[in-house]
C-alpha positions as semicolon CSV with decimal commas, in nm:
position;residue;x (nm);y (nm);z (nm)
1;M;-8,241;7,060;1,987
2;D;-8,176;7,191;1,636
3;P;-8,044;6,894;1,426
4;K;-7,751;7,103;1,299
5;L;-7,651;7,195;1,655
6;G;-7,681;6,829;1,751
7;R;-7,439;6,725;1,476
8;M;-7,195;7,001;1,577
9;A;-7,209;6,888;1,940
10;A;-7,149;6,527;1,842
11;S;-6,852;6,628;1,626
12;L;-6,699;6,838;1,905
13;L;-6,747;6,554;2,152
14;A;-6,569;6,311;1,917
15;V;-6,269;6,546;1,883
16;L;-6,258;6,597;2,262
17;L;-6,257;6,223;2,325
18;L;-5,975;6,174;2,076
19;L;-5,769;6,446;2,244
20;L;-5,829;6,288;2,585
21;L;-5,724;5,949;2,451
22;E;-5,416;6,105;2,294
23;R;-5,307;6,259;2,624
24;G;-5,380;5,946;2,826
25;M;-5,645;6,127;3,034
26;F;-5,910;5,881;2,927
27;S;-5,813;5,528;2,840
28;S;-5,953;5,294;2,580
29;P;-5,882;4,920;2,596
30;S;-5,539;4,823;2,469
31;P;-5,503;4,540;2,217
32;P;-5,458;4,202;2,392
33;P;-5,083;4,180;2,463
34;A;-5,078;3,801;2,426
35;L;-5,226;3,823;2,076
36;L;-4,990;4,102;1,974
37;E;-4,696;3,897;2,096
38;K;-4,812;3,591;1,900
39;V;-4,857;3,794;1,582
40;F;-4,518;3,966;1,618
41;R;-4,345;3,633;1,686
42;Y;-4,507;3,482;1,377
43;I;-4,388;3,775;1,163
44;D;-4,032;3,743;1,297
45;L;-4,023;3,367;1,235
46;H;-4,154;3,402;0,879
47;Q;-3,958;3,708;0,771
48;D;-3,743;3,511;0,526
49;E;-4,061;3,390;0,354
50;F;-4,185;3,749;0,334
51;V;-3,854;3,857;0,178
52;Q;-3,873;3,568;-0,070
53;T;-4,221;3,677;-0,179
54;L;-4,093;4,032;-0,228
55;K;-3,813;3,886;-0,440
56;E;-4,068;3,709;-0,660
57;W;-4,267;4,030;-0,701
58;V;-3,959;4,246;-0,777
59;A;-3,860;3,994;-1,047
60;I;-4,164;4,096;-1,251
61;E;-4,073;4,395;-1,472
62;S;-4,403;4,573;-1,419
63;D;-4,298;4,900;-1,585
64;S;-4,606;5,109;-1,669
65;V;-4,415;5,413;-1,796
66;Q;-4,278;5,262;-2,117
67;P;-4,576;5,180;-2,344
68;V;-4,433;4,853;-2,471
69;P;-4,635;4,528;-2,513
70;R;-4,376;4,323;-2,322
71;F;-4,406;4,542;-2,011
72;R;-4,785;4,536;-2,034
73;Q;-4,772;4,156;-2,030
74;E;-4,555;4,178;-1,718
75;L;-4,808;4,413;-1,557
76;F;-5,091;4,169;-1,623
77;R;-4,877;3,890;-1,474
78;M;-4,807;4,104;-1,166
79;M;-5,173;4,182;-1,108
80;A;-5,269;3,815;-1,152
81;M;-5,007;3,709;-0,897
82;A;-5,139;3,961;-0,641
83;A;-5,502;3,858;-0,703
84;D;-5,410;3,491;-0,656
85;M;-5,232;3,568;-0,328
86;L;-5,536;3,754;-0,194
87;Q;-5,769;3,473;-0,299
88;R;-5,553;3,223;-0,110
89;L;-5,601;3,438;0,201
90;G;-5,975;3,396;0,159
91;A;-6,053;3,733;0,004
92;H;-6,333;3,787;-0,244
93;V;-6,139;3,929;-0,540
94;A;-6,258;4,110;-0,852
95;S;-6,008;4,201;-1,124
96;V;-6,181;4,485;-1,304
97;D;-6,117;4,514;-1,679
98;M;-6,016;4,874;-1,751
99;G;-6,018;4,860;-2,131
100;L;-5,754;5,015;-2,358
101;Q;-5,509;5,302;-2,326
102;Q;-5,492;5,518;-2,638
103;L;-5,135;5,625;-2,715
104;P;-5,032;5,952;-2,889
105;D;-4,907;5,757;-3,195
106;G;-5,257;5,616;-3,252
107;Q;-5,183;5,271;-3,114
108;S;-5,348;5,126;-2,806
109;L;-5,243;4,899;-2,521
110;P;-5,456;4,711;-2,270
111;I;-5,475;4,869;-1,924
112;P;-5,395;4,620;-1,647
113;P;-5,695;4,530;-1,430
114;I;-5,756;4,705;-1,100
115;I;-5,799;4,467;-0,808
116;L;-6,093;4,517;-0,572
117;A;-6,074;4,269;-0,284
118;E;-6,269;4,219;0,039
119;L;-6,192;4,028;0,357
120;G;-6,471;4,025;0,614
121;S;-6,808;4,195;0,628
122;D;-6,887;4,204;1,000
123;P;-7,116;4,507;1,054
124;T;-6,988;4,548;1,412
125;K;-6,630;4,604;1,290
126;G;-6,473;4,901;1,120
127;T;-6,374;4,863;0,755
128;V;-6,031;4,979;0,642
129;C;-5,946;5,005;0,272
130;F;-5,581;4,983;0,165
131;Y;-5,464;5,142;-0,161
132;G;-5,142;5,036;-0,329
133;H;-4,987;5,002;-0,674
134;L;-4,769;4,730;-0,826
135;D;-4,627;4,910;-1,129
136;V;-4,278;5,059;-1,124
137;Q;-4,059;5,319;-1,288
138;P;-3,822;5,207;-1,567
139;A;-3,493;5,052;-1,451
140;D;-3,184;4,930;-1,632
141;Q;-2,861;4,808;-1,474
142;G;-2,662;5,011;-1,726
143;D;-2,810;5,334;-1,587
144;G;-2,604;5,312;-1,268
145;W;-2,757;5,026;-1,071
146;L;-2,500;4,831;-0,869
147;T;-2,713;4,516;-0,901
148;D;-2,976;4,384;-1,140
149;P;-3,281;4,602;-1,058
150;Y;-3,516;4,306;-1,105
151;V;-3,326;4,069;-0,879
152;L;-3,391;4,156;-0,515
153;T;-3,043;4,163;-0,360
154;E;-2,975;4,192;0,012
155;V;-2,663;4,382;0,119
156;D;-2,611;4,474;0,487
157;G;-2,981;4,444;0,562
158;K;-3,084;4,654;0,260
159;L;-3,309;4,490;0,000
160;Y;-3,221;4,644;-0,338
161;G;-3,460;4,616;-0,631
162;R;-3,700;4,821;-0,843
163;G;-4,031;4,851;-0,661
164;A;-3,890;4,734;-0,327
165;T;-4,007;5,051;-0,152
166;D;-4,232;5,197;-0,426
167;N;-4,469;5,022;-0,382
168;K;-4,440;4,642;-0,379
169;G;-4,278;4,621;-0,033
170;P;-4,550;4,822;0,149
171;V;-4,832;4,639;-0,035
172;L;-4,682;4,306;0,068
173;A;-4,633;4,426;0,427
174;W;-5,009;4,488;0,452
175;I;-5,086;4,146;0,299
176;N;-4,827;3,983;0,528
177;A;-4,999;4,136;0,831
178;V;-5,329;3,988;0,719
179;S;-5,165;3,650;0,656
180;A;-5,024;3,645;1,013
181;F;-5,376;3,661;1,160
182;R;-5,495;3,400;0,911
183;A;-5,208;3,161;0,987
184;L;-5,271;3,191;1,362
185;E;-5,642;3,125;1,302
186;Q;-5,732;3,460;1,457
187;D;-6,025;3,671;1,341
188;L;-5,919;3,986;1,163
189;P;-5,980;4,276;1,404
190;V;-6,130;4,484;1,121
191;N;-6,289;4,425;0,783
192;I;-6,030;4,487;0,514
193;K;-6,066;4,597;0,154
194;F;-5,797;4,639;-0,109
195;I;-5,781;4,857;-0,417
196;I;-5,460;4,781;-0,606
197;E;-5,371;4,927;-0,945
198;G;-5,096;4,884;-1,202
199;M;-5,075;5,228;-1,366
200;E;-4,986;5,471;-1,084
201;E;-4,649;5,564;-1,231
202;A;-4,824;5,647;-1,560
203;G;-5,083;5,875;-1,400
204;S;-5,330;5,617;-1,262
205;V;-5,501;5,575;-1,598
206;A;-5,876;5,500;-1,549
207;L;-5,854;5,483;-1,167
208;E;-6,059;5,794;-1,091
209;E;-6,335;5,670;-1,322
210;L;-6,350;5,340;-1,131
211;V;-6,351;5,506;-0,787
212;E;-6,636;5,732;-0,897
213;K;-6,827;5,432;-1,029
214;E;-6,772;5,227;-0,710
215;K;-6,824;5,501;-0,450
216;D;-7,174;5,374;-0,364
217;R;-7,086;5,006;-0,401
218;F;-6,736;4,886;-0,312
219;F;-6,659;5,197;-0,104
220;S;-7,002;5,229;0,058
221;G;-6,903;5,034;0,369
222;V;-6,550;5,175;0,396
223;D;-6,477;5,380;0,708
224;Y;-6,109;5,463;0,657
225;I;-5,854;5,462;0,374
226;V;-5,483;5,387;0,422
227;I;-5,208;5,458;0,169
228;S;-4,843;5,359;0,214
229;D;-4,668;5,512;-0,086
230;N;-4,416;5,762;0,049
231;L;-4,119;5,777;0,286
232;W;-4,018;5,884;0,637
233;I;-3,818;6,204;0,673
234;S;-3,540;6,022;0,861
235;Q;-3,359;5,690;0,841
236;R;-3,482;5,541;1,168
237;K;-3,781;5,736;1,303
238;P;-4,128;5,644;1,170
239;A;-4,373;5,903;1,046
240;I;-4,738;5,963;0,962
241;T;-4,819;6,185;0,664
242;Y;-5,122;6,413;0,677
243;G;-5,073;6,639;0,376
244;T;-4,915;6,669;0,032
245;R;-4,854;6,957;-0,205
246;G;-5,038;6,988;-0,534
247;N;-4,879;7,061;-0,871
248;S;-4,946;7,295;-1,163
249;Y;-4,719;7,213;-1,459
250;F;-4,678;7,484;-1,722
251;M;-4,544;7,513;-2,077
252;V;-4,454;7,851;-2,224
253;E;-4,385;7,851;-2,597
254;V;-4,205;8,131;-2,781
255;K;-4,206;8,104;-3,160
256;C;-4,063;8,303;-3,449
257;R;-4,091;8,027;-3,710
258;D;-4,076;7,645;-3,725
259;Q;-3,721;7,635;-3,870
260;D;-3,404;7,723;-3,682
261;F;-3,175;8,009;-3,794
262;H;-2,801;8,038;-3,858
263;S;-2,660;8,286;-3,606
264;G;-2,412;8,425;-3,859
265;T;-2,687;8,506;-4,106
266;F;-2,961;8,621;-3,866
267;G;-2,788;8,699;-3,535
268;G;-2,841;9,065;-3,441
269;I;-3,148;9,133;-3,656
270;L;-3,406;8,908;-3,481
271;H;-3,602;8,894;-3,161
272;E;-3,456;8,557;-3,069
273;P;-3,710;8,314;-2,914
274;M;-3,451;8,177;-2,671
275;A;-3,369;8,524;-2,536
276;D;-3,739;8,592;-2,486
277;L;-3,788;8,257;-2,311
278;V;-3,488;8,300;-2,080
279;A;-3,625;8,642;-1,977
280;L;-3,968;8,489;-1,910
281;L;-3,829;8,202;-1,702
282;G;-3,600;8,440;-1,515
283;S;-3,900;8,649;-1,412
284;L;-4,067;8,365;-1,221
285;V;-3,854;8,315;-0,912
286;D;-3,571;8,500;-0,735
287;S;-3,242;8,370;-0,597
288;S;-3,394;8,306;-0,253
289;G;-3,666;8,080;-0,395
290;H;-3,940;8,344;-0,360
291;I;-4,198;8,318;-0,640
292;L;-4,235;8,651;-0,822
293;V;-4,581;8,593;-0,973
294;P;-4,809;8,863;-0,824
295;G;-5,078;8,728;-0,589
296;I;-4,937;8,375;-0,576
297;Y;-4,910;8,374;-0,194
298;D;-5,251;8,535;-0,130
299;E;-5,438;8,210;-0,052
300;V;-5,160;8,033;0,141
301;V;-5,289;7,940;0,487
302;P;-5,137;8,171;0,753
303;L;-4,875;8,017;0,981
304;T;-4,981;7,956;1,343
305;E;-4,778;7,905;1,660
306;E;-4,926;7,555;1,694
307;E;-4,803;7,462;1,346
308;I;-4,453;7,596;1,419
309;N;-4,441;7,368;1,724
310;T;-4,517;7,063;1,507
311;Y;-4,206;7,139;1,300
312;K;-3,996;7,180;1,613
313;A;-4,102;6,832;1,731
314;I;-3,987;6,661;1,410
315;H;-3,655;6,481;1,414
316;L;-3,435;6,603;1,127
317;D;-3,056;6,604;1,139
318;L;-2,975;6,888;0,901
319;E;-2,613;6,783;0,854
320;E;-2,713;6,424;0,772
321;Y;-2,991;6,549;0,544
322;R;-2,753;6,779;0,359
323;N;-2,485;6,514;0,324
324;S;-2,724;6,243;0,205
325;S;-2,864;6,494;-0,048
326;R;-2,507;6,578;-0,162
327;V;-2,594;6,949;-0,150
328;E;-2,338;7,206;-0,033
329;K;-2,591;7,454;0,106
330;F;-2,969;7,486;0,129
331;L;-3,157;7,815;0,093
332;F;-3,246;7,806;0,463
333;D;-3,045;7,738;0,777
334;T;-3,295;7,599;1,027
335;K;-3,491;7,275;1,039
336;E;-3,819;7,463;1,076
337;E;-3,758;7,687;0,773
338;I;-3,657;7,394;0,555
339;L;-3,961;7,186;0,650
340;M;-4,199;7,478;0,601
341;H;-4,062;7,554;0,255
342;L;-4,083;7,186;0,161
343;W;-4,439;7,135;0,285
344;R;-4,647;7,443;0,364
345;Y;-4,519;7,704;0,118
346;P;-4,539;7,686;-0,262
347;S;-4,225;7,639;-0,470
348;L;-4,147;7,700;-0,836
349;S;-3,904;7,479;-1,029
350;I;-3,779;7,523;-1,386
351;H;-3,744;7,183;-1,555
352;G;-3,614;7,231;-1,905
353;I;-3,631;7,384;-2,251
354;E;-3,761;7,192;-2,550
355;G;-3,623;7,289;-2,891
356;A;-3,289;7,421;-2,764
357;F;-2,955;7,274;-2,872
358;D;-2,839;7,050;-2,587
359;E;-2,593;6,808;-2,752
360;P;-2,218;6,801;-2,685
361;G;-2,011;7,033;-2,902
362;A;-2,071;7,375;-3,055
363;K;-2,358;7,451;-3,291
364;T;-2,422;7,811;-3,394
365;V;-2,796;7,781;-3,421
366;I;-3,076;8,018;-3,319
367;P;-3,379;7,805;-3,228
368;G;-3,688;7,920;-3,417
369;R;-3,926;7,779;-3,155
370;V;-3,864;7,691;-2,792
371;I;-4,082;7,567;-2,506
372;G;-3,994;7,629;-2,142
373;K;-4,127;7,389;-1,880
374;F;-4,180;7,473;-1,513
375;S;-4,410;7,378;-1,231
376;I;-4,545;7,522;-0,907
377;R;-4,603;7,299;-0,605
378;L;-4,930;7,415;-0,449
379;V;-5,029;7,424;-0,083
380;P;-5,360;7,481;0,103
381;H;-5,567;7,682;0,005
382;M;-5,421;7,761;-0,337
383;N;-5,655;7,694;-0,628
384;V;-5,534;7,545;-0,955
385;S;-5,747;7,764;-1,184
386;V;-5,654;8,083;-0,995
387;V;-5,283;7,996;-1,017
388;E;-5,318;7,932;-1,391
389;K;-5,464;8,281;-1,442
390;Q;-5,199;8,447;-1,223
391;V;-4,910;8,279;-1,406
392;T;-5,053;8,348;-1,752
393;R;-5,117;8,716;-1,668
394;H;-4,765;8,757;-1,527
395;L;-4,593;8,603;-1,831
396;E;-4,806;8,809;-2,071
397;D;-4,709;9,127;-1,884
398;V;-4,337;9,043;-1,894
399;F;-4,353;8,945;-2,261
400;S;-4,538;9,260;-2,363
401;K;-4,265;9,478;-2,210
402;R;-4,004;9,315;-2,436
403;N;-4,181;9,443;-2,748
404;S;-4,095;9,116;-2,922
405;S;-4,239;9,025;-3,261
406;N;-4,245;8,658;-3,157
407;K;-4,558;8,478;-3,048
408;M;-4,598;8,348;-2,692
409;V;-4,844;8,082;-2,572
410;V;-4,883;7,971;-2,209
411;S;-5,056;7,643;-2,125
412;M;-5,105;7,442;-1,808
413;A;-5,042;7,073;-1,881
414;L;-5,129;6,943;-1,534
415;G;-5,327;7,079;-1,239
416;L;-5,342;6,882;-0,914
417;H;-5,474;7,026;-0,588
418;P;-5,294;6,991;-0,252
419;W;-5,430;6,750;0,009
420;I;-5,446;6,790;0,386
421;A;-5,623;6,573;0,645
422;N;-5,763;6,613;0,995
423;I;-5,505;6,458;1,227
424;N;-5,770;6,417;1,498
425;D;-5,945;6,145;1,294
426;T;-5,963;5,802;1,458
427;Q;-5,717;5,632;1,228
428;Y;-5,447;5,892;1,296
429;L;-5,474;5,815;1,666
430;A;-5,469;5,441;1,591
431;A;-5,159;5,481;1,372
432;K;-4,980;5,680;1,645
433;R;-5,057;5,414;1,905
434;A;-4,946;5,133;1,672
435;I;-4,616;5,313;1,606
436;R;-4,558;5,353;1,981
437;T;-4,622;4,980;2,026
438;V;-4,388;4,864;1,748
439;F;-4,114;5,128;1,748
440;G;-4,135;5,260;2,104
441;T;-4,144;5,623;1,994
442;E;-4,380;5,899;1,888
443;P;-4,404;5,935;1,509
444;D;-4,299;6,243;1,318
445;M;-4,619;6,409;1,193
446;I;-4,515;6,515;0,846
447;R;-4,638;6,643;0,515
448;D;-4,493;6,545;0,179
449;G;-4,356;6,807;-0,056
450;S;-4,450;6,599;-0,360
451;T;-4,795;6,524;-0,498
452;I;-4,994;6,206;-0,430
453;P;-5,315;6,268;-0,629
454;I;-5,485;5,950;-0,505
455;A;-5,516;6,089;-0,149
456;K;-5,706;6,398;-0,263
457;M;-5,913;6,189;-0,503
458;F;-6,029;5,945;-0,233
459;Q;-6,107;6,229;0,005
460;E;-6,315;6,418;-0,251
461;I;-6,498;6,126;-0,416
462;V;-6,541;5,874;-0,133
463;H;-6,561;6,132;0,149
464;K;-6,365;5,912;0,391
465;S;-6,067;5,985;0,615
466;V;-5,735;5,919;0,440
467;V;-5,403;5,856;0,614
468;L;-5,057;5,793;0,470
469;I;-4,849;5,551;0,677
470;P;-4,507;5,525;0,510
471;L;-4,273;5,234;0,579
472;G;-3,961;5,333;0,385
473;A;-3,663;5,532;0,511
474;V;-3,569;5,870;0,366
475;D;-3,272;5,717;0,178
476;D;-3,469;5,444;-0,003
477;G;-3,426;5,612;-0,341
478;E;-3,772;5,563;-0,488
479;H;-3,768;5,624;-0,867
480;S;-3,386;5,632;-0,853
481;Q;-3,103;5,390;-0,920
482;N;-3,041;5,140;-0,639
483;E;-3,391;5,171;-0,493
484;K;-3,418;4,967;-0,173
485;I;-3,617;4,897;0,139
486;N;-3,442;4,794;0,458
487;R;-3,533;4,448;0,583
488;W;-3,597;4,612;0,924
489;N;-3,847;4,858;0,773
490;Y;-4,022;4,584;0,578
491;I;-4,060;4,346;0,872
492;E;-4,131;4,608;1,140
493;G;-4,370;4,770;0,893
494;T;-4,560;4,441;0,871
495;K;-4,587;4,443;1,253
496;L;-4,700;4,806;1,239
497;F;-4,991;4,720;1,011
498;A;-5,088;4,425;1,233
499;A;-5,086;4,651;1,541
500;F;-5,281;4,913;1,345
501;F;-5,560;4,659;1,276
502;L;-5,589;4,593;1,650
503;E;-5,582;4,961;1,743
504;M;-5,850;5,040;1,489
505;A;-6,068;4,766;1,637
506;Q;-6,031;4,922;1,985
507;L;-6,102;5,278;1,873
508;H;-6,369;5,226;1,609
């Protein structure tokens, strides 16, 4: 047989077997119920210890966004604490020095080390690599927090604290699952690797360089990659995420001169930069959310009947979603339309104007130079460079029709591609089965409307299957005031990861 045909046949057979397993038409061994029960009981009995450890981690102000020496020291302390915990579990741990971060003001700060850890090297077992991050967004009680953001506080089963859900809680849940097997003196069902960073909230400085460097070493034996750094779409029903949108972030500058003008002296005789900019921004999207840039929808994957059915199967209470969002009315009326426009269609958002007067009071100024900021969330199979050309051409056309004497410059500050996975991969089936075991329900198969660059990066550099298994509820408030993770999500999430290890061992 032709080798290429042989590979195609093997691939088709693998997909067929997964589908048969999924539908229960062909059974694979289930994880030993007695072992599962022992592990779950251990997790329940030690949940207060797990919460206490989360409290100790939340207490570390590991803010990577503010480039301040004190926070960098906290980040180093956080990474050292995590490395020590993994070593005590028996992992081989390397804390990789990532050098210095050069700041715009010319100063530099040390980048916290990235942890590479390994537990087990049995060639007969599958190897699962878990990615997580231990840095957090800035938080201050004076900004609207009801409690001290760095003191984990439990209220009605909700654990409030910065990093509780993003991402210290999920990282600890994975480690807790490993510790349950260790404490019960049970072999880990799979080999486990960890890659844990401390700069995700600041753009994962130096991470891609390390992954590229380690792709033939640390990642060479990895079969699957798991990320738990997003949320469910509901408060009680678990989910598996198989896709995220990309992001192209644009700046459009309109300039007459560097100084501002007095509107009494110059108003009426100038092409005002702000008027030009408002016209440019107003040309990008209409009142129904439809992007007006010509050609922008050309590469969007066509909608299929099968995909529509996946949206119908997802649990989303529109009234609850609207109320929790504190929004009077969405652009669309049905669950399916809302999900599709969050996940599988591009969106354009206008974020702000730099150089405009935005203080309280009245100031009769004409800005001499303004910069509009907007972004487009990209979906398969949109291409970042093509979108950049389309947007630039559109804005140049609109600007030329105004016959303005001002100068316009368009630049793309950020370009991140969308990510989508094959939901027939082994670890998706294992995750579904683990969710059924722990939660007694089928998971929502969801995409995420935001951008998680690490998923695309792993898929492209390491060439391994990536799955996102979120633990947090939709109302956890990541990045916001009063961020929390429910105790139930944290503890049941620990059980989920333990069950996932066992399912992966059966299916690998």
